[in-house]
PDB file of C-alpha atoms in Angstrom:
ATOM      1  CA  MET A   1     -23.101 -65.407 100.301  1.00  0.00           C
ATOM      2  CA  LEU A   2     -21.936 -65.630  96.371  1.00  0.00           C
ATOM      3  CA  VAL A   3     -23.991 -62.028  95.954  1.00  0.00           C
ATOM      4  CA  LYS A   4     -22.341 -60.560  99.178  1.00  0.00           C
ATOM      5  CA  ASN A   5     -18.846 -61.457  98.080  1.00  0.00           C
ATOM      6  CA  ARG A   6     -19.673 -60.271  94.313  1.00  0.00           C
ATOM      7  CA  SER A   7     -21.349 -57.180  95.416  1.00  0.00           C
ATOM      8  CA  PHE A   8     -18.164 -56.688  97.903  1.00  0.00           C
ATOM      9  CA  SER A   9     -15.887 -57.124  94.886  1.00  0.00           C
ATOM     10  CA  ILE A  10     -17.881 -54.529  92.889  1.00  0.00           C
ATOM     11  CA  SER A  11     -17.817 -52.093  95.615  1.00  0.00           C
ATOM     12  CA  SER A  12     -14.238 -52.743  96.652  1.00  0.00           C
ATOM     13  CA  THR A  13     -13.259 -52.229  92.830  1.00  0.00           C
ATOM     14  CA  PHE A  14     -15.572 -48.656  92.925  1.00  0.00           C
ATOM     15  CA  LEU A  15     -14.077 -47.539  95.661  1.00  0.00           C
ATOM     16  CA  ILE A  16     -10.108 -48.046  94.405  1.00  0.00           C
ATOM     17  CA  ALA A  17     -10.905 -46.671  91.306  1.00  0.00           C
ATOM     18  CA  LEU A  18     -12.238 -43.347  92.723  1.00  0.00           C
ATOM     19  CA  LEU A  19      -9.412 -43.091  95.231  1.00  0.00           C
ATOM     20  CA  ALA A  20      -7.180 -43.404  92.110  1.00  0.00           C
ATOM     21  CA  GLY A  21      -8.920 -41.010  90.236  1.00  0.00           C
ATOM     22  CA  LEU A  22      -9.115 -38.417  93.518  1.00  0.00           C
ATOM     23  CA  ALA A  23      -5.609 -39.112  93.635  1.00  0.00           C
ATOM     24  CA  THR A  24      -4.865 -38.068  90.139  1.00  0.00           C
ATOM     25  CA  VAL A  25      -6.554 -34.680  90.021  1.00  0.00           C
ATOM     26  CA  ASP A  26      -4.413 -31.593  89.830  1.00  0.00           C
ATOM     27  CA  PRO A  27      -5.190 -29.275  92.688  1.00  0.00           C
ATOM     28  CA  THR A  28      -4.150 -26.371  91.314  1.00  0.00           C
ATOM     29  CA  PRO A  29      -6.689 -24.375  89.844  1.00  0.00           C
ATOM     30  CA  ALA A  30      -7.188 -24.212  85.705  1.00  0.00           C
ATOM     31  CA  ALA A  31      -6.489 -20.825  84.220  1.00  0.00           C
ATOM     32  CA  ALA A  32      -9.728 -19.171  83.066  1.00  0.00           C
ATOM     33  CA  ALA A  33     -10.514 -19.410  79.575  1.00  0.00           C
ATOM     34  CA  ALA A  34     -10.175 -16.489  77.231  1.00  0.00           C
ATOM     35  CA  PRO A  35     -13.581 -14.955  76.594  1.00  0.00           C
ATOM     36  CA  ASP A  36     -14.788 -15.405  73.259  1.00  0.00           C
ATOM     37  CA  SER A  37     -14.537 -11.949  71.060  1.00  0.00           C
ATOM     38  CA  VAL A  38     -17.699 -12.273  69.002  1.00  0.00           C
ATOM     39  CA  LEU A  39     -19.244 -13.146  72.078  1.00  0.00           C
ATOM     40  CA  GLN A  40     -18.316 -10.429  74.364  1.00  0.00           C
ATOM     41  CA  TRP A  41     -18.719  -7.980  71.280  1.00  0.00           C
ATOM     42  CA  ILE A  42     -22.111  -9.183  70.595  1.00  0.00           C
ATOM     43  CA  GLY A  43     -22.947  -8.338  73.944  1.00  0.00           C
ATOM     44  CA  ILE A  44     -21.509  -4.925  73.512  1.00  0.00           C
ATOM     45  CA  MET A  45     -23.215  -4.090  70.632  1.00  0.00           C
ATOM     46  CA  ASN A  46     -26.230  -5.125  72.363  1.00  0.00           C
ATOM     47  CA  ASP A  47     -25.736  -2.861  74.980  1.00  0.00           C
ATOM     48  CA  THR A  48     -24.305   0.035  72.667  1.00  0.00           C
ATOM     49  CA  VAL A  49     -28.069  -0.030  71.047  1.00  0.00           C
ATOM     50  CA  LEU A  50     -29.858   0.147  73.900  1.00  0.00           C
ATOM     51  CA  THR A  51     -27.892   2.887  75.311  1.00  0.00           C
ATOM     52  CA  GLY A  52     -28.291   4.992  72.275  1.00  0.00           C
ATOM     53  CA  LYS A  53     -31.836   4.570  72.490  1.00  0.00           C
ATOM     54  CA  THR A  54     -31.749   3.330  68.784  1.00  0.00           C
ATOM     55  CA  SER A  55     -34.932   2.454  66.928  1.00  0.00           C
ATOM     56  CA  PRO A  56     -35.831  -1.213  66.582  1.00  0.00           C
ATOM     57  CA  LEU A  57     -35.790  -0.511  62.691  1.00  0.00           C
ATOM     58  CA  ALA A  58     -32.382   1.079  63.100  1.00  0.00           C
ATOM     59  CA  SER A  59     -31.019  -1.643  65.236  1.00  0.00           C
ATOM     60  CA  THR A  60     -31.589  -4.643  62.909  1.00  0.00           C
ATOM     61  CA  ARG A  61     -28.996  -2.654  60.543  1.00  0.00           C
ATOM     62  CA  VAL A  62     -26.873  -2.202  63.114  1.00  0.00           C
ATOM     63  CA  THR A  63     -26.574  -5.256  64.011  1.00  0.00           C
ATOM     64  CA  ALA A  64     -26.499  -6.601  60.352  1.00  0.00           C
ATOM     65  CA  LEU A  65     -23.067  -4.107  59.864  1.00  0.00           C
ATOM     66  CA  VAL A  66     -21.784  -5.797  63.266  1.00  0.00           C
ATOM     67  CA  GLY A  67     -22.509  -9.173  62.301  1.00  0.00           C
ATOM     68  CA  ALA A  68     -21.261  -8.862  58.521  1.00  0.00           C
ATOM     69  CA  SER A  69     -17.893  -7.020  59.831  1.00  0.00           C
ATOM     70  CA  ILE A  70     -17.328  -9.533  62.734  1.00  0.00           C
ATOM     71  CA  PHE A  71     -17.547 -12.567  60.008  1.00  0.00           C
ATOM     72  CA  ASP A  72     -15.957 -10.991  57.229  1.00  0.00           C
ATOM     73  CA  ALA A  73     -13.396 -10.264  59.788  1.00  0.00           C
ATOM     74  CA  VAL A  74     -12.610 -13.517  61.103  1.00  0.00           C
ATOM     75  CA  ASN A  75     -13.374 -15.400  57.963  1.00  0.00           C
ATOM     76  CA  GLY A  76     -11.120 -13.535  55.997  1.00  0.00           C
ATOM     77  CA  ILE A  77      -8.046 -15.061  58.130  1.00  0.00           C
ATOM     78  CA  HIS A  78      -8.630 -18.648  57.516  1.00  0.00           C
ATOM     79  CA  PRO A  79     -11.347 -18.406  54.794  1.00  0.00           C
ATOM     80  CA  GLN A  80     -14.334 -21.765  55.291  1.00  0.00           C
ATOM     81  CA  TYR A  81     -17.216 -19.907  54.135  1.00  0.00           C
ATOM     82  CA  GLU A  82     -18.169 -17.638  51.140  1.00  0.00           C
ATOM     83  CA  ALA A  83     -17.290 -13.795  52.271  1.00  0.00           C
ATOM     84  CA  LEU A  84     -20.347 -11.303  52.780  1.00  0.00           C
ATOM     85  CA  PHE A  85     -18.608  -7.777  51.796  1.00  0.00           C
ATOM     86  CA  VAL A  86     -14.674  -8.588  51.650  1.00  0.00           C
ATOM     87  CA  LYS A  87     -12.703 -10.970  49.991  1.00  0.00           C
ATOM     88  CA  PRO A  88     -10.678 -12.699  52.529  1.00  0.00           C
ATOM     89  CA  ASN A  89      -6.793 -11.318  52.283  1.00  0.00           C
ATOM     90  CA  ALA A  90      -5.764 -11.318  55.992  1.00  0.00           C
ATOM     91  CA  GLN A  91      -2.381 -12.469  57.056  1.00  0.00           C
ATOM     92  CA  ALA A  92      -2.219 -15.806  58.089  1.00  0.00           C
ATOM     93  CA  PHE A  93      -0.780 -15.280  61.178  1.00  0.00           C
ATOM     94  CA  ALA A  94      -3.711 -12.914  62.271  1.00  0.00           C
ATOM     95  CA  SER A  95      -5.394 -12.815  65.171  1.00  0.00           C
ATOM     96  CA  ARG A  96      -9.101 -13.888  64.598  1.00  0.00           C
ATOM     97  CA  ARG A  97     -10.413 -12.335  67.821  1.00  0.00           C
ATOM     98  CA  ALA A  98      -8.335  -9.339  67.486  1.00  0.00           C
ATOM     99  CA  ALA A  99      -9.856  -8.813  64.137  1.00  0.00           C
ATOM    100  CA  ALA A 100     -13.062  -9.705  65.656  1.00  0.00           C
ATOM    101  CA  VAL A 101     -13.003  -6.566  68.400  1.00  0.00           C
ATOM    102  CA  GLN A 102     -11.914  -4.511  65.453  1.00  0.00           C
ATOM    103  CA  ALA A 103     -14.267  -4.769  63.214  1.00  0.00           C
ATOM    104  CA  ALA A 104     -16.989  -4.577  66.038  1.00  0.00           C
ATOM    105  CA  TYR A 105     -15.660  -1.618  67.562  1.00  0.00           C
ATOM    106  CA  VAL A 106     -15.320   0.585  63.841  1.00  0.00           C
ATOM    107  CA  ILE A 107     -18.744  -0.189  63.079  1.00  0.00           C
ATOM    108  CA  LEU A 108     -19.808   0.834  66.686  1.00  0.00           C
ATOM    109  CA  SER A 109     -17.640   3.740  67.183  1.00  0.00           C
ATOM    110  CA  ALA A 110     -19.052   5.229  63.509  1.00  0.00           C
ATOM    111  CA  VAL A 111     -22.840   4.436  64.384  1.00  0.00           C
ATOM    112  CA  TYR A 112     -22.495   5.574  68.129  1.00  0.00           C
ATOM    113  CA  PRO A 113     -19.746   8.840  68.051  1.00  0.00           C
ATOM    114  CA  ALA A 114     -21.629   9.695  71.357  1.00  0.00           C
ATOM    115  CA  GLN A 115     -20.238   6.368  73.123  1.00  0.00           C
ATOM    116  CA  ALA A 116     -16.821   6.794  72.331  1.00  0.00           C
ATOM    117  CA  GLY A 117     -15.713   6.524  75.622  1.00  0.00           C
ATOM    118  CA  SER A 118     -16.958   3.292  76.756  1.00  0.00           C
ATOM    119  CA  LEU A 119     -16.739   2.035  73.424  1.00  0.00           C
ATOM    120  CA  ASP A 120     -12.788   3.298  73.632  1.00  0.00           C
ATOM    121  CA  ALA A 121     -12.574   1.274  77.174  1.00  0.00           C
ATOM    122  CA  GLN A 122     -14.425  -2.032  75.993  1.00  0.00           C
ATOM    123  CA  HIS A 123     -11.668  -2.306  73.157  1.00  0.00           C
ATOM    124  CA  ASP A 124      -8.600  -1.355  75.106  1.00  0.00           C
ATOM    125  CA  ALA A 125      -9.743  -3.954  77.921  1.00  0.00           C
ATOM    126  CA  SER A 126     -10.701  -6.589  75.241  1.00  0.00           C
ATOM    127  CA  ILE A 127      -7.472  -6.107  73.210  1.00  0.00           C
ATOM    128  CA  ALA A 128      -5.119  -6.154  76.473  1.00  0.00           C
ATOM    129  CA  ALA A 129      -7.109  -9.781  77.408  1.00  0.00           C
ATOM    130  CA  ILE A 130      -6.021 -11.146  73.770  1.00  0.00           C
ATOM    131  CA  LEU A 131      -2.307  -9.817  74.146  1.00  0.00           C
ATOM    132  CA  ALA A 132      -2.163 -11.884  77.488  1.00  0.00           C
ATOM    133  CA  THR A 133      -2.275 -14.984  75.318  1.00  0.00           C
ATOM    134  CA  GLU A 134      -1.459 -13.931  71.574  1.00  0.00           C
ATOM    135  CA  SER A 135       1.854 -12.503  70.527  1.00  0.00           C
ATOM    136  CA  ALA A 136       1.662  -8.375  69.785  1.00  0.00           C
ATOM    137  CA  LYS A 137       2.554  -9.365  66.072  1.00  0.00           C
ATOM    138  CA  SER A 138      -0.383 -11.542  65.727  1.00  0.00           C
ATOM    139  CA  VAL A 139      -3.012  -9.315  67.514  1.00  0.00           C
ATOM    140  CA  GLN A 140      -1.628  -6.100  65.326  1.00  0.00           C
ATOM    141  CA  ALA A 141      -2.441  -8.080  62.028  1.00  0.00           C
ATOM    142  CA  GLY A 142      -5.826  -8.889  63.488  1.00  0.00           C
ATOM    143  CA  MET A 143      -6.301  -5.326  63.937  1.00  0.00           C
ATOM    144  CA  ALA A 144      -5.725  -4.031  61.175  1.00  0.00           C
ATOM    145  CA  TRP A 145      -7.379  -6.986  59.005  1.00  0.00           C
ATOM    146  CA  GLY A 146     -10.638  -5.857  61.205  1.00  0.00           C
ATOM    147  CA  GLN A 147     -10.088  -2.258  60.465  1.00  0.00           C
ATOM    148  CA  THR A 148      -9.921  -2.913  57.152  1.00  0.00           C
ATOM    149  CA  VAL A 149     -13.095  -5.103  56.842  1.00  0.00           C
ATOM    150  CA  ALA A 150     -14.989  -2.616  58.491  1.00  0.00           C
ATOM    151  CA  SER A 151     -14.135   0.729  56.691  1.00  0.00           C
ATOM    152  CA  ILE A 152     -14.913  -1.198  53.185  1.00  0.00           C
ATOM    153  CA  ILE A 153     -18.296  -2.382  54.945  1.00  0.00           C
ATOM    154  CA  LEU A 154     -18.982   1.150  56.131  1.00  0.00           C
ATOM    155  CA  SER A 155     -18.252   2.590  53.127  1.00  0.00           C
ATOM    156  CA  LYS A 156     -20.361  -0.219  50.496  1.00  0.00           C
ATOM    157  CA  ARG A 157     -23.046   1.025  53.003  1.00  0.00           C
ATOM    158  CA  SER A 158     -23.072   4.774  52.992  1.00  0.00           C
ATOM    159  CA  THR A 159     -25.164   5.024  50.555  1.00  0.00           C
ATOM    160  CA  ASP A 160     -28.103   2.540  51.029  1.00  0.00           C
ATOM    161  CA  GLY A 161     -30.491   5.506  51.818  1.00  0.00           C
ATOM    162  CA  ASN A 162     -30.372   5.508  55.466  1.00  0.00           C
ATOM    163  CA  LEU A 163     -29.834   8.947  56.032  1.00  0.00           C
ATOM    164  CA  PRO A 164     -31.176  10.649  57.981  1.00  0.00           C
ATOM    165  CA  ALA A 165     -31.159   8.312  60.554  1.00  0.00           C
ATOM    166  CA  PRO A 166     -34.299   7.886  62.245  1.00  0.00           C
ATOM    167  CA  PRO A 167     -35.507   9.612  65.586  1.00  0.00           C
ATOM    168  CA  PRO A 168     -34.701   7.745  68.931  1.00  0.00           C
ATOM    169  CA  PHE A 169     -37.072   5.186  69.874  1.00  0.00           C
ATOM    170  CA  VAL A 170     -38.913   6.383  72.893  1.00  0.00           C
ATOM    171  CA  GLY A 171     -40.883   3.645  73.978  1.00  0.00           C
ATOM    172  CA  VAL A 172     -44.362   1.439  72.519  1.00  0.00           C
ATOM    173  CA  LEU A 173     -46.601   4.167  74.166  1.00  0.00           C
ATOM    174  CA  GLY A 174     -44.595   7.007  72.613  1.00  0.00           C
ATOM    175  CA  MET A 175     -42.749   7.750  76.223  1.00  0.00           C
ATOM    176  CA  GLU A 176     -39.514   6.627  77.751  1.00  0.00           C
ATOM    177  CA  THR A 177     -39.467   3.410  78.790  1.00  0.00           C
ATOM    178  CA  SER A 178     -37.706   4.338  82.073  1.00  0.00           C
ATOM    179  CA  ALA A 179     -41.257   6.016  82.460  1.00  0.00           C
ATOM    180  CA  LEU A 180     -43.254   2.626  82.255  1.00  0.00           C
ATOM    181  CA  ALA A 181     -41.614   1.271  85.144  1.00  0.00           C
TER     182      ALA A 181
END
């Protein structure tokens, strides 16, 4: 009998705590978190490389250019690590998210001019999403810094012997990858 009373006491305490917890839950849905600009533009880079039918050897270079640009752009605002190519020199209030978007966009636009329309639309959508949560002054400063970083990296890598560009990747068996399906 003592055990039953004790379990009743534990059960009732649990139910009271559960009901109290449910009563304090806000029924309004939480606002969606802003997308991570770095991850978003790494995905855009992947899609751009695939759409451009870039050879695997050249895609590693594109990945390195975009990755380095994003890193130095984001790190250059509130430096936590040693820079890869561009010493930190951004305004402290600059948007890291806008800097990442701009840096990736500039590199991809330079490497894939044929995809300018798609890249422009994705850039504009990303910047609009950032402007919804950050000040225009911060976003503008971030974009300016991202532009600077990407331009410096493109300039430094322009003489790395990568020209002419390798031929497009046509699949493992020498035919379009879509023909294999």
